[in-house]
Amino acid sequence: MTEEDSIFDPTLKKKKKKKKTFDIDAALAEGDTVESAPSAADELFKDDVDDLDLDLKKKKKKKKTFNLDDLDNALPDKEEGEGEGGNQDDVAMDDNFDLELDFSKAKKKKKKKKDLDELMAEADDKQEDKENVERLPDEVDESSVQWMSSDRDYTYEELLNRVFEIMRDKNPDMVAGKKQKFVMKPPQVVRIGTKKTSFANFTEICKTLHRQPKHLLDFLLAELGTSGSVDGNSQLIIKGRFQQKQIENVLRRYIKEYVTCHTCRSPDTILQKDTRLFFLQCETCGSRCSVASIKSGFQAVTSKRAAIRAKTA
Amino acid sequence: MSIQNLNTFDPFADASKGSEDDVQDGLVHIRIQQRNGRKTLTTVQGLSSDYDLKKIVRACKKEFACNGTVIEHPEYGEVLQLQGDQRENICQWLTKSGLAKPDQLKVHGF
Ligand SMILES: [Zn+2]
């Protein structure tokens, strides 16, 4: 840090500090913890950094998804189309369009994944970060070679890249320990026939969350207002048709209520049953609070009444 | 999410009730259930018995253009039942008409 400081002294320090606050805040203030009134300027800056951070990551991903072959394919095509004109243009347009479509699809997917990750206590992000760390040096070195020697104005992006790179380079522990995340795989949800849904990695998710399968099962079934059970392959079979994002939603609520600490949002918690109530004991901050009991409440009759009558009679 | 730790807690409350179904938790539970096919229905449990549920269901049916009924349940009291996913609608309507405060509403489901 010492050499860099001498060059970069004022901006670097400032940025670093701010970045740090952002990270901690983001980690803590995720969800609905009310922050102790941050100043408007701070808020603004945080947003800024946040946006840029996301941009940055997106860009990285773009680069990753676009391999060289794609680019090679795309460029000559375009030139050809422009040079020859006529119906070649159409072909080129088509190609371009395809490419665009592909691209947007890929982007969307990535974006969606990121959304999920973020909301699901930011799973996988760690890996991403690692990737970034691994990937960044070459790229930044490359780009810095390009623009460090040139006379033009540096773009914000380039400078930000550089400062992030330096930060990561000098503080490897900051990347590793900046957020308490637990790796969370998205639920694998598959329809079985027309009336049932399989939640294939149910048991695995229970293990990741360190919760009893029965507890999560009770919650899922109560929330979805249906019935279901774990089968021999340790997958959960739920009656009714559910999509992955719906299950995800319910899981997210489960994590919020029964996994992450209500005070510090750390996922390092223990759920204990005391008399009739469940308590969430945090291993990080030591807080202990009761959590809502799982009740399915009123269940309307949805199956054929005649069938019920036949069963009970 | 409400701050549960600040709620007044009566340690003998469930002793007198003898079971853990503290039905009157002061919340209005809005749930969704799947029926056959794409059909769903919405149930509203926990509305105060001071209200005339029949009048409410009449208003809701008209407002959301869906069918609905009131079901008398031995444990949960009168429960509103509406056809389709009316969770958004009912939340807005209950808040707008002042029958329930937004923090009283607990929406379940996917
Ligand atoms: Zn905690």
Short mmCIF file of C-alpha atoms and ligand atoms in Angstrom, two decimals:
data_model
loop_
_atom_site.label_atom_id
_atom_site.label_comp_id
_atom_site.label_asym_id
_atom_site.label_seq_id
_atom_site.Cartn_x
_atom_site.Cartn_y
_atom_site.Cartn_z
CA MET A 1 0.00 0.00 0.00
CA THR A 2 2.86 2.34 0.69
CA GLU A 3 4.05 2.90 -2.84
CA GLU A 4 0.59 3.22 -4.17
CA ASP A 5 -0.26 5.70 -1.52
CA SER A 6 2.50 7.97 -2.54
CA ILE A 7 1.11 8.14 -6.02
CA PHE A 8 -2.54 8.02 -5.34
CA ASP A 9 -2.68 9.49 -1.95
CA PRO A 10 -5.87 11.51 -1.66
CA THR A 11 -8.29 9.82 -3.95
CA LEU A 12 -7.33 6.33 -3.17
CA LYS A 13 -7.67 6.69 0.53
CA LYS A 14 -10.96 8.39 0.26
CA LYS A 15 -12.36 5.87 -2.09
CA LYS A 16 -11.14 3.02 -0.08
CA LYS A 17 -12.77 4.28 3.03
CA LYS A 18 -16.02 4.87 1.31
CA LYS A 19 -15.99 1.56 -0.36
CA LYS A 20 -15.50 -0.08 2.95
CA THR A 21 -18.44 1.65 4.53
CA PHE A 22 -20.54 0.68 1.61
CA ASP A 23 -19.68 -2.92 2.00
CA ILE A 24 -20.38 -3.08 5.66
CA ASP A 25 -23.58 -1.20 5.26
CA ALA A 26 -24.67 -3.39 2.46
CA ALA A 27 -23.94 -6.44 4.49
CA LEU A 28 -25.73 -5.18 7.53
CA ALA A 29 -28.50 -3.15 6.03
CA GLU A 30 -29.68 -5.80 3.71
CA GLY A 31 -33.25 -6.55 4.48
CA ASP A 32 -35.00 -4.05 6.63
CA THR A 33 -32.65 -3.05 9.36
CA VAL A 34 -33.00 0.64 9.78
CA GLU A 35 -29.72 2.41 9.51
CA SER A 36 -28.82 5.11 11.91
CA ALA A 37 -29.60 7.99 9.61
CA PRO A 38 -26.78 8.18 7.12
CA SER A 39 -26.16 11.55 5.58
CA ALA A 40 -27.68 12.20 2.21
CA ALA A 41 -24.31 12.59 0.57
CA ASP A 42 -23.14 9.29 1.89
CA GLU A 43 -26.26 7.63 0.63
CA LEU A 44 -25.76 9.11 -2.77
CA PHE A 45 -22.24 7.99 -2.98
CA LYS A 46 -23.12 4.56 -1.84
CA ASP A 47 -25.65 4.26 -4.57
CA ASP A 48 -23.09 5.42 -7.01
CA VAL A 49 -20.57 2.87 -5.97
CA ASP A 50 -23.19 0.22 -5.90
CA ASP A 51 -24.24 0.95 -9.44
CA LEU A 52 -20.76 1.02 -10.66
CA ASP A 53 -19.92 -2.13 -8.91
CA LEU A 54 -22.77 -3.87 -10.58
CA ASP A 55 -21.77 -2.40 -13.90
CA LEU A 56 -18.33 -3.62 -13.41
CA LYS A 57 -19.43 -7.11 -12.68
CA LYS A 58 -21.77 -7.09 -15.60
CA LYS A 59 -18.98 -6.06 -17.83
CA LYS A 60 -16.82 -8.83 -16.59
CA LYS A 61 -19.56 -11.24 -17.29
CA LYS A 62 -20.10 -9.86 -20.72
CA LYS A 63 -16.52 -10.48 -21.47
CA LYS A 64 -16.81 -13.96 -20.15
CA THR A 65 -19.87 -14.86 -22.13
CA PHE A 66 -18.50 -13.39 -25.32
CA ASN A 67 -15.72 -15.63 -26.31
CA LEU A 68 -13.37 -14.80 -29.09
CA ASP A 69 -15.05 -17.06 -31.59
CA ASP A 70 -18.23 -15.14 -31.24
CA LEU A 71 -16.53 -11.90 -31.85
CA ASP A 72 -14.64 -13.26 -34.78
CA ASN A 73 -17.81 -14.53 -36.27
CA ALA A 74 -19.63 -11.34 -35.66
CA LEU A 75 -17.14 -8.89 -37.04
CA PRO A 76 -16.50 -10.21 -40.53
CA ASP A 77 -20.18 -10.81 -41.01
CA LYS A 78 -20.98 -7.27 -40.31
CA GLU A 79 -18.33 -5.96 -42.65
CA GLU A 80 -19.43 -8.23 -45.39
CA GLY A 81 -22.97 -7.08 -45.05
CA GLU A 82 -22.00 -3.45 -45.15
CA GLY A 83 -19.66 -3.89 -48.07
CA GLU A 84 -21.89 -5.86 -50.40
CA GLY A 85 -25.24 -4.49 -49.46
CA GLY A 86 -28.40 -5.87 -51.05
CA ASN A 87 -29.79 -9.04 -49.60
CA GLN A 88 -26.52 -9.71 -47.91
CA ASP A 89 -27.55 -6.91 -45.62
CA ASP A 90 -30.50 -8.86 -44.50
CA VAL A 91 -28.35 -11.82 -43.67
CA ALA A 92 -25.99 -9.66 -41.77
CA MET A 93 -28.88 -8.04 -39.99
CA ASP A 94 -30.20 -11.40 -39.11
CA ASP A 95 -26.88 -12.43 -37.80
CA ASN A 96 -26.62 -9.33 -35.79
CA PHE A 97 -30.07 -9.74 -34.51
CA ASP A 98 -29.38 -13.27 -33.51
CA LEU A 99 -26.30 -12.20 -31.80
CA GLU A 100 -28.13 -9.47 -30.00
CA LEU A 101 -30.80 -11.81 -28.95
CA ASP A 102 -28.34 -14.33 -27.75
CA PHE A 103 -26.51 -11.74 -25.92
CA SER A 104 -29.49 -10.24 -24.22
CA LYS A 105 -30.63 -13.67 -23.26
CA ALA A 106 -27.30 -14.43 -21.74
CA LYS A 107 -27.29 -11.14 -19.99
CA LYS A 108 -30.74 -11.64 -18.67
CA LYS A 109 -29.88 -15.01 -17.38
CA LYS A 110 -26.86 -13.70 -15.65
CA LYS A 111 -28.82 -10.85 -14.27
CA LYS A 112 -31.48 -13.09 -12.99
CA LYS A 113 -28.94 -15.30 -11.41
CA LYS A 114 -27.39 -12.35 -9.75
CA ASP A 115 -30.73 -11.21 -8.45
CA LEU A 116 -31.33 -14.53 -6.97
CA ASP A 117 -27.92 -14.68 -5.50
CA GLU A 118 -28.21 -11.31 -3.99
CA LEU A 119 -31.51 -11.98 -2.47
CA MET A 120 -30.66 -15.44 -1.36
CA ALA A 121 -28.15 -14.03 1.03
CA GLU A 122 -25.79 -13.47 -1.84
CA ALA A 123 -24.74 -16.93 -2.55
CA ASP A 124 -22.02 -17.68 -5.04
CA ASP A 125 -20.85 -14.11 -4.85
CA LYS A 126 -17.79 -15.26 -3.10
CA GLN A 127 -16.81 -17.32 -6.05
CA GLU A 128 -17.52 -14.44 -8.32
CA ASP A 129 -15.31 -12.24 -6.28
CA LYS A 130 -12.61 -14.77 -6.42
CA GLU A 131 -12.96 -14.87 -10.14
CA ASN A 132 -12.78 -11.16 -10.26
CA VAL A 133 -9.66 -11.18 -8.25
CA GLU A 134 -8.15 -13.75 -10.43
CA ARG A 135 -9.19 -12.12 -13.61
CA LEU A 136 -8.70 -8.53 -12.76
CA PRO A 137 -4.94 -8.27 -12.67
CA ASP A 138 -4.36 -9.05 -16.34
CA GLU A 139 -7.19 -6.97 -17.55
CA VAL A 140 -6.41 -3.97 -15.48
CA ASP A 141 -2.78 -4.20 -16.24
CA GLU A 142 -3.65 -4.40 -19.86
CA SER A 143 -6.01 -1.49 -19.78
CA SER A 144 -3.78 0.58 -17.58
CA VAL A 145 -0.97 0.08 -20.03
CA GLN A 146 -3.30 1.37 -22.65
CA TRP A 147 -4.47 4.46 -20.94
CA MET A 148 -1.72 5.24 -18.50
CA SER A 149 0.59 6.25 -21.31
CA SER A 150 -2.02 8.06 -23.36
CA ASP A 151 -2.90 11.70 -22.94
CA ARG A 152 -6.66 11.41 -23.08
CA ASP A 153 -9.03 11.81 -20.17
CA TYR A 154 -9.42 8.61 -18.24
CA THR A 155 -12.93 7.38 -17.93
CA TYR A 156 -14.44 6.92 -14.55
CA GLU A 157 -14.79 3.27 -15.28
CA GLU A 158 -11.11 2.82 -15.94
CA LEU A 159 -10.14 4.64 -12.80
CA LEU A 160 -12.64 2.72 -10.79
CA ASN A 161 -11.33 -0.51 -12.20
CA ARG A 162 -7.89 0.48 -11.20
CA VAL A 163 -8.75 1.54 -7.72
CA PHE A 164 -10.73 -1.63 -7.10
CA GLU A 165 -7.89 -3.68 -8.42
CA ILE A 166 -5.40 -1.99 -6.15
CA MET A 167 -7.72 -2.41 -3.22
CA ARG A 168 -8.13 -6.09 -3.84
CA ASP A 169 -4.49 -6.54 -4.48
CA LYS A 170 -3.44 -4.89 -1.26
CA ASN A 171 -6.16 -6.30 0.97
CA PRO A 172 -6.86 -9.87 0.06
CA ASP A 173 -8.58 -10.38 3.39
CA MET A 174 -11.05 -7.62 2.68
CA VAL A 175 -12.46 -9.53 -0.23
CA ALA A 176 -12.61 -12.74 1.69
CA GLY A 177 -14.12 -11.42 4.88
CA LYS A 178 -16.12 -8.43 3.80
CA LYS A 179 -19.46 -10.13 3.91
CA GLN A 180 -20.88 -13.07 5.72
CA LYS A 181 -22.32 -15.09 2.94
CA PHE A 182 -23.37 -18.61 2.73
CA VAL A 183 -23.38 -20.40 -0.52
CA MET A 184 -26.92 -21.15 -1.46
CA LYS A 185 -27.90 -23.08 -4.51
CA PRO A 186 -31.15 -22.17 -6.19
CA PRO A 187 -33.92 -24.69 -5.65
CA GLN A 188 -34.31 -27.25 -8.40
CA VAL A 189 -37.97 -27.31 -9.13
CA VAL A 190 -39.40 -29.72 -11.66
CA ARG A 191 -42.98 -30.44 -12.53
CA ILE A 192 -44.11 -34.02 -12.16
CA GLY A 193 -47.04 -34.64 -14.42
CA THR A 194 -49.68 -31.96 -14.20
CA LYS A 195 -50.49 -31.92 -10.54
CA LYS A 196 -47.28 -32.34 -8.64
CA THR A 197 -44.01 -30.52 -8.28
CA SER A 198 -40.66 -31.89 -7.25
CA PHE A 199 -38.24 -29.84 -5.22
CA ALA A 200 -35.21 -31.97 -6.01
CA ASN A 201 -32.50 -30.47 -3.83
CA PHE A 202 -34.70 -29.92 -0.81
CA THR A 203 -32.55 -31.96 1.55
CA GLU A 204 -29.41 -30.33 0.28
CA ILE A 205 -30.84 -26.89 0.91
CA CYS A 206 -31.84 -27.91 4.42
CA LYS A 207 -28.25 -28.90 5.01
CA THR A 208 -26.95 -25.62 3.66
CA LEU A 209 -29.30 -23.70 5.90
CA HIS A 210 -28.57 -25.97 8.88
CA ARG A 211 -32.22 -26.51 9.51
CA GLN A 212 -34.24 -29.64 10.13
CA PRO A 213 -35.93 -30.80 6.94
CA LYS A 214 -39.15 -31.08 8.89
CA HIS A 215 -39.08 -27.44 9.87
CA LEU A 216 -38.57 -26.22 6.32
CA LEU A 217 -41.10 -28.73 5.09
CA ASP A 218 -43.71 -27.48 7.54
CA PHE A 219 -43.04 -23.93 6.48
CA LEU A 220 -43.16 -24.62 2.76
CA LEU A 221 -46.36 -26.58 2.96
CA ALA A 222 -48.03 -24.08 5.26
CA GLU A 223 -47.08 -21.19 3.03
CA LEU A 224 -48.05 -22.88 -0.18
CA GLY A 225 -51.27 -24.13 1.35
CA THR A 226 -50.76 -27.63 0.11
CA SER A 227 -49.49 -31.04 1.11
CA GLY A 228 -46.39 -32.98 0.26
CA SER A 229 -43.69 -35.26 1.52
CA VAL A 230 -40.06 -36.22 1.07
CA ASP A 231 -39.67 -39.28 -1.10
CA GLY A 232 -36.99 -41.98 -1.20
CA ASN A 233 -34.61 -39.90 -3.28
CA SER A 234 -34.75 -37.19 -0.61
CA GLN A 235 -36.61 -34.87 -2.92
CA LEU A 236 -39.70 -33.06 -1.81
CA ILE A 237 -42.86 -33.80 -3.73
CA ILE A 238 -45.42 -31.03 -3.43
CA LYS A 239 -48.99 -31.23 -4.53
CA GLY A 240 -49.81 -28.49 -6.97
CA ARG A 241 -47.91 -26.69 -9.67
CA PHE A 242 -45.16 -24.39 -8.59
CA GLN A 243 -42.41 -22.63 -10.44
CA GLN A 244 -38.88 -22.26 -9.31
CA LYS A 245 -39.23 -18.58 -8.62
CA GLN A 246 -42.26 -19.19 -6.45
CA ILE A 247 -40.41 -21.71 -4.34
CA GLU A 248 -37.52 -19.31 -4.27
CA ASN A 249 -39.78 -16.61 -2.90
CA VAL A 250 -40.96 -18.82 -0.09
CA LEU A 251 -37.42 -19.93 0.65
CA ARG A 252 -36.34 -16.35 0.82
CA ARG A 253 -39.01 -15.62 3.39
CA TYR A 254 -37.96 -18.69 5.34
CA ILE A 255 -34.37 -17.56 5.40
CA LYS A 256 -35.37 -14.10 6.47
CA GLU A 257 -37.51 -15.33 9.33
CA TYR A 258 -35.75 -18.50 10.46
CA VAL A 259 -32.14 -18.40 9.30
CA THR A 260 -30.63 -14.94 9.30
CA CYS A 261 -30.31 -13.14 12.61
CA HIS A 262 -32.98 -10.50 13.01
CA THR A 263 -30.49 -8.13 14.55
CA CYS A 264 -27.29 -8.47 12.54
CA ARG A 265 -28.49 -10.61 9.62
CA SER A 266 -25.75 -13.13 10.10
CA PRO A 267 -26.74 -16.58 8.86
CA ASP A 268 -24.69 -18.18 11.60
CA THR A 269 -27.62 -18.98 13.85
CA ILE A 270 -29.18 -21.83 15.74
CA LEU A 271 -32.89 -22.49 15.88
CA GLN A 272 -33.94 -23.95 19.21
CA LYS A 273 -37.28 -25.03 20.43
CA ASP A 274 -38.00 -23.84 23.93
CA THR A 275 -41.29 -25.04 25.39
CA ARG A 276 -43.59 -24.20 22.53
CA LEU A 277 -41.72 -21.41 20.85
CA PHE A 278 -38.83 -21.41 18.48
CA PHE A 279 -35.95 -19.13 19.28
CA LEU A 280 -33.28 -17.96 16.92
CA GLN A 281 -29.93 -17.75 18.63
CA CYS A 282 -27.26 -15.80 16.79
CA GLU A 283 -23.72 -17.10 16.97
CA THR A 284 -22.27 -13.85 15.72
CA CYS A 285 -23.86 -11.17 17.86
CA GLY A 286 -25.43 -13.35 20.54
CA SER A 287 -28.93 -12.01 20.10
CA ARG A 288 -31.79 -14.34 20.79
CA CYS A 289 -35.31 -13.74 19.67
CA SER A 290 -38.46 -15.70 19.18
CA VAL A 291 -39.61 -16.41 15.68
CA ALA A 292 -43.12 -16.81 14.37
CA SER A 293 -44.50 -20.29 14.79
CA ILE A 294 -45.48 -22.09 11.64
CA LYS A 295 -49.19 -22.34 11.24
CA SER A 296 -51.02 -23.34 8.16
CA GLY A 297 -54.17 -21.71 9.53
CA PHE A 298 -57.44 -22.00 7.75
CA GLN A 299 -57.38 -24.35 4.80
CA ALA A 300 -60.18 -24.20 2.35
CA VAL A 301 -61.60 -27.32 0.85
CA THR A 302 -60.12 -27.62 -2.60
CA SER A 303 -60.55 -31.25 -3.48
CA LYS A 304 -63.77 -32.76 -4.65
CA ARG A 305 -66.24 -32.65 -1.83
CA ALA A 306 -67.78 -35.87 -2.99
CA ALA A 307 -64.44 -37.63 -2.64
CA ILE A 308 -64.05 -36.35 0.90
CA ARG A 309 -67.52 -37.45 1.80
CA ALA A 310 -66.78 -40.88 0.38
CA LYS A 311 -63.61 -41.08 2.44
CA THR A 312 -65.14 -40.01 5.73
CA ALA A 313 -68.38 -41.89 5.33
CA MET B 1 -41.95 -7.56 9.93
CA SER B 2 -42.97 -6.31 13.30
CA ILE B 3 -40.72 -6.08 16.29
CA GLN B 4 -41.79 -9.10 18.16
CA ASN B 5 -39.59 -8.58 21.13
CA LEU B 6 -41.50 -5.45 22.06
CA ASN B 7 -44.86 -7.11 22.04
CA THR B 8 -46.29 -7.59 25.47
CA PHE B 9 -45.97 -11.22 26.29
CA ASP B 10 -48.21 -12.97 28.72
CA PRO B 11 -46.39 -16.07 29.94
CA PHE B 12 -49.64 -17.71 31.02
CA ALA B 13 -51.52 -16.92 27.87
CA ASP B 14 -51.10 -20.26 26.24
CA ALA B 15 -51.40 -22.10 29.51
CA SER B 16 -54.99 -21.02 29.72
CA LYS B 17 -55.59 -21.83 26.11
CA GLY B 18 -53.82 -25.12 26.40
CA SER B 19 -52.64 -25.29 22.82
CA GLU B 20 -50.38 -23.39 20.53
CA ASP B 21 -53.05 -22.16 18.22
CA ASP B 22 -53.05 -18.58 19.34
CA VAL B 23 -55.64 -17.80 16.73
CA GLN B 24 -56.05 -14.20 17.75
CA ASP B 25 -52.59 -13.01 16.95
CA GLY B 26 -54.08 -9.78 15.72
CA LEU B 27 -52.96 -10.45 12.20
CA VAL B 28 -55.03 -10.85 9.12
CA HIS B 29 -53.65 -13.85 7.28
CA ILE B 30 -54.11 -13.76 3.55
CA ARG B 31 -53.37 -17.07 1.93
CA ILE B 32 -53.54 -18.59 -1.47
CA GLN B 33 -54.37 -22.16 -2.33
CA GLN B 34 -54.19 -23.96 -5.61
CA ARG B 35 -57.23 -25.71 -6.85
CA ASN B 36 -57.36 -27.93 -9.86
CA GLY B 37 -55.53 -26.66 -12.90
CA ARG B 38 -54.66 -23.02 -12.96
CA LYS B 39 -57.37 -22.08 -10.52
CA THR B 40 -56.60 -20.62 -7.15
CA LEU B 41 -58.48 -19.23 -4.23
CA THR B 42 -57.66 -16.67 -1.63
CA THR B 43 -58.58 -16.93 2.03
CA VAL B 44 -58.63 -14.11 4.52
CA GLN B 45 -58.45 -15.23 8.11
CA GLY B 46 -58.41 -13.10 11.23
CA LEU B 47 -60.65 -10.20 10.35
CA SER B 48 -62.21 -8.81 13.48
CA SER B 49 -65.58 -10.34 14.28
CA ASP B 50 -66.85 -6.83 14.87
CA TYR B 51 -67.13 -6.49 11.13
CA ASP B 52 -69.95 -7.88 9.11
CA LEU B 53 -68.05 -10.31 6.91
CA LYS B 54 -71.05 -10.84 4.70
CA LYS B 55 -71.06 -7.18 3.81
CA ILE B 56 -67.34 -7.28 3.20
CA VAL B 57 -67.57 -10.26 0.90
CA ARG B 58 -70.35 -8.58 -1.03
CA ALA B 59 -68.21 -5.51 -1.53
CA CYS B 60 -65.17 -7.57 -2.49
CA LYS B 61 -67.06 -9.65 -5.01
CA LYS B 62 -68.21 -6.51 -6.72
CA GLU B 63 -64.87 -4.77 -6.51
CA PHE B 64 -62.69 -7.62 -7.75
CA ALA B 65 -65.29 -9.18 -10.02
CA CYS B 66 -64.89 -12.60 -8.46
CA ASN B 67 -67.05 -14.93 -6.50
CA GLY B 68 -66.61 -15.31 -2.78
CA THR B 69 -68.11 -16.59 0.40
CA VAL B 70 -67.84 -16.48 4.15
CA ILE B 71 -67.00 -19.70 5.90
CA GLU B 72 -67.67 -20.27 9.55
CA HIS B 73 -64.79 -22.22 11.03
CA PRO B 74 -64.91 -23.58 14.58
CA GLU B 75 -61.32 -22.65 15.28
CA TYR B 76 -60.55 -19.70 13.06
CA GLY B 77 -63.91 -17.98 13.16
CA GLU B 78 -65.34 -16.43 10.08
CA VAL B 79 -63.05 -16.72 7.10
CA LEU B 80 -63.39 -14.88 3.84
CA GLN B 81 -62.88 -16.95 0.73
CA LEU B 82 -62.48 -15.45 -2.71
CA GLN B 83 -61.95 -17.05 -6.07
CA GLY B 84 -58.65 -16.44 -7.80
CA ASP B 85 -55.51 -14.81 -6.55
CA GLN B 86 -56.95 -11.73 -4.87
CA ARG B 87 -54.10 -11.20 -2.45
CA GLU B 88 -53.01 -7.89 -3.89
CA ASN B 89 -56.56 -6.69 -4.29
CA ILE B 90 -57.67 -7.62 -0.82
CA CYS B 91 -54.60 -6.06 0.77
CA GLN B 92 -55.20 -2.80 -0.98
CA TRP B 93 -58.89 -2.86 -0.32
CA LEU B 94 -58.57 -3.64 3.38
CA THR B 95 -56.04 -0.87 3.80
CA LYS B 96 -58.00 1.60 1.75
CA SER B 97 -61.24 0.93 3.58
CA GLY B 98 -59.46 1.15 6.92
CA LEU B 99 -60.50 -2.32 8.02
CA ALA B 100 -56.90 -3.30 8.67
CA LYS B 101 -53.59 -1.55 8.91
CA PRO B 102 -50.88 -2.59 6.47
CA ASP B 103 -48.73 -4.02 9.25
CA GLN B 104 -51.62 -6.21 10.35
CA LEU B 105 -51.74 -7.95 7.02
CA LYS B 106 -49.71 -11.09 6.63
CA VAL B 107 -49.63 -12.38 3.11
CA HIS B 108 -48.65 -15.99 2.64
CA GLY B 109 -47.97 -18.06 -0.41
CA PHE B 110 -45.61 -17.87 -3.30
ZN ZN C 1 -26.87 -11.59 15.14
#
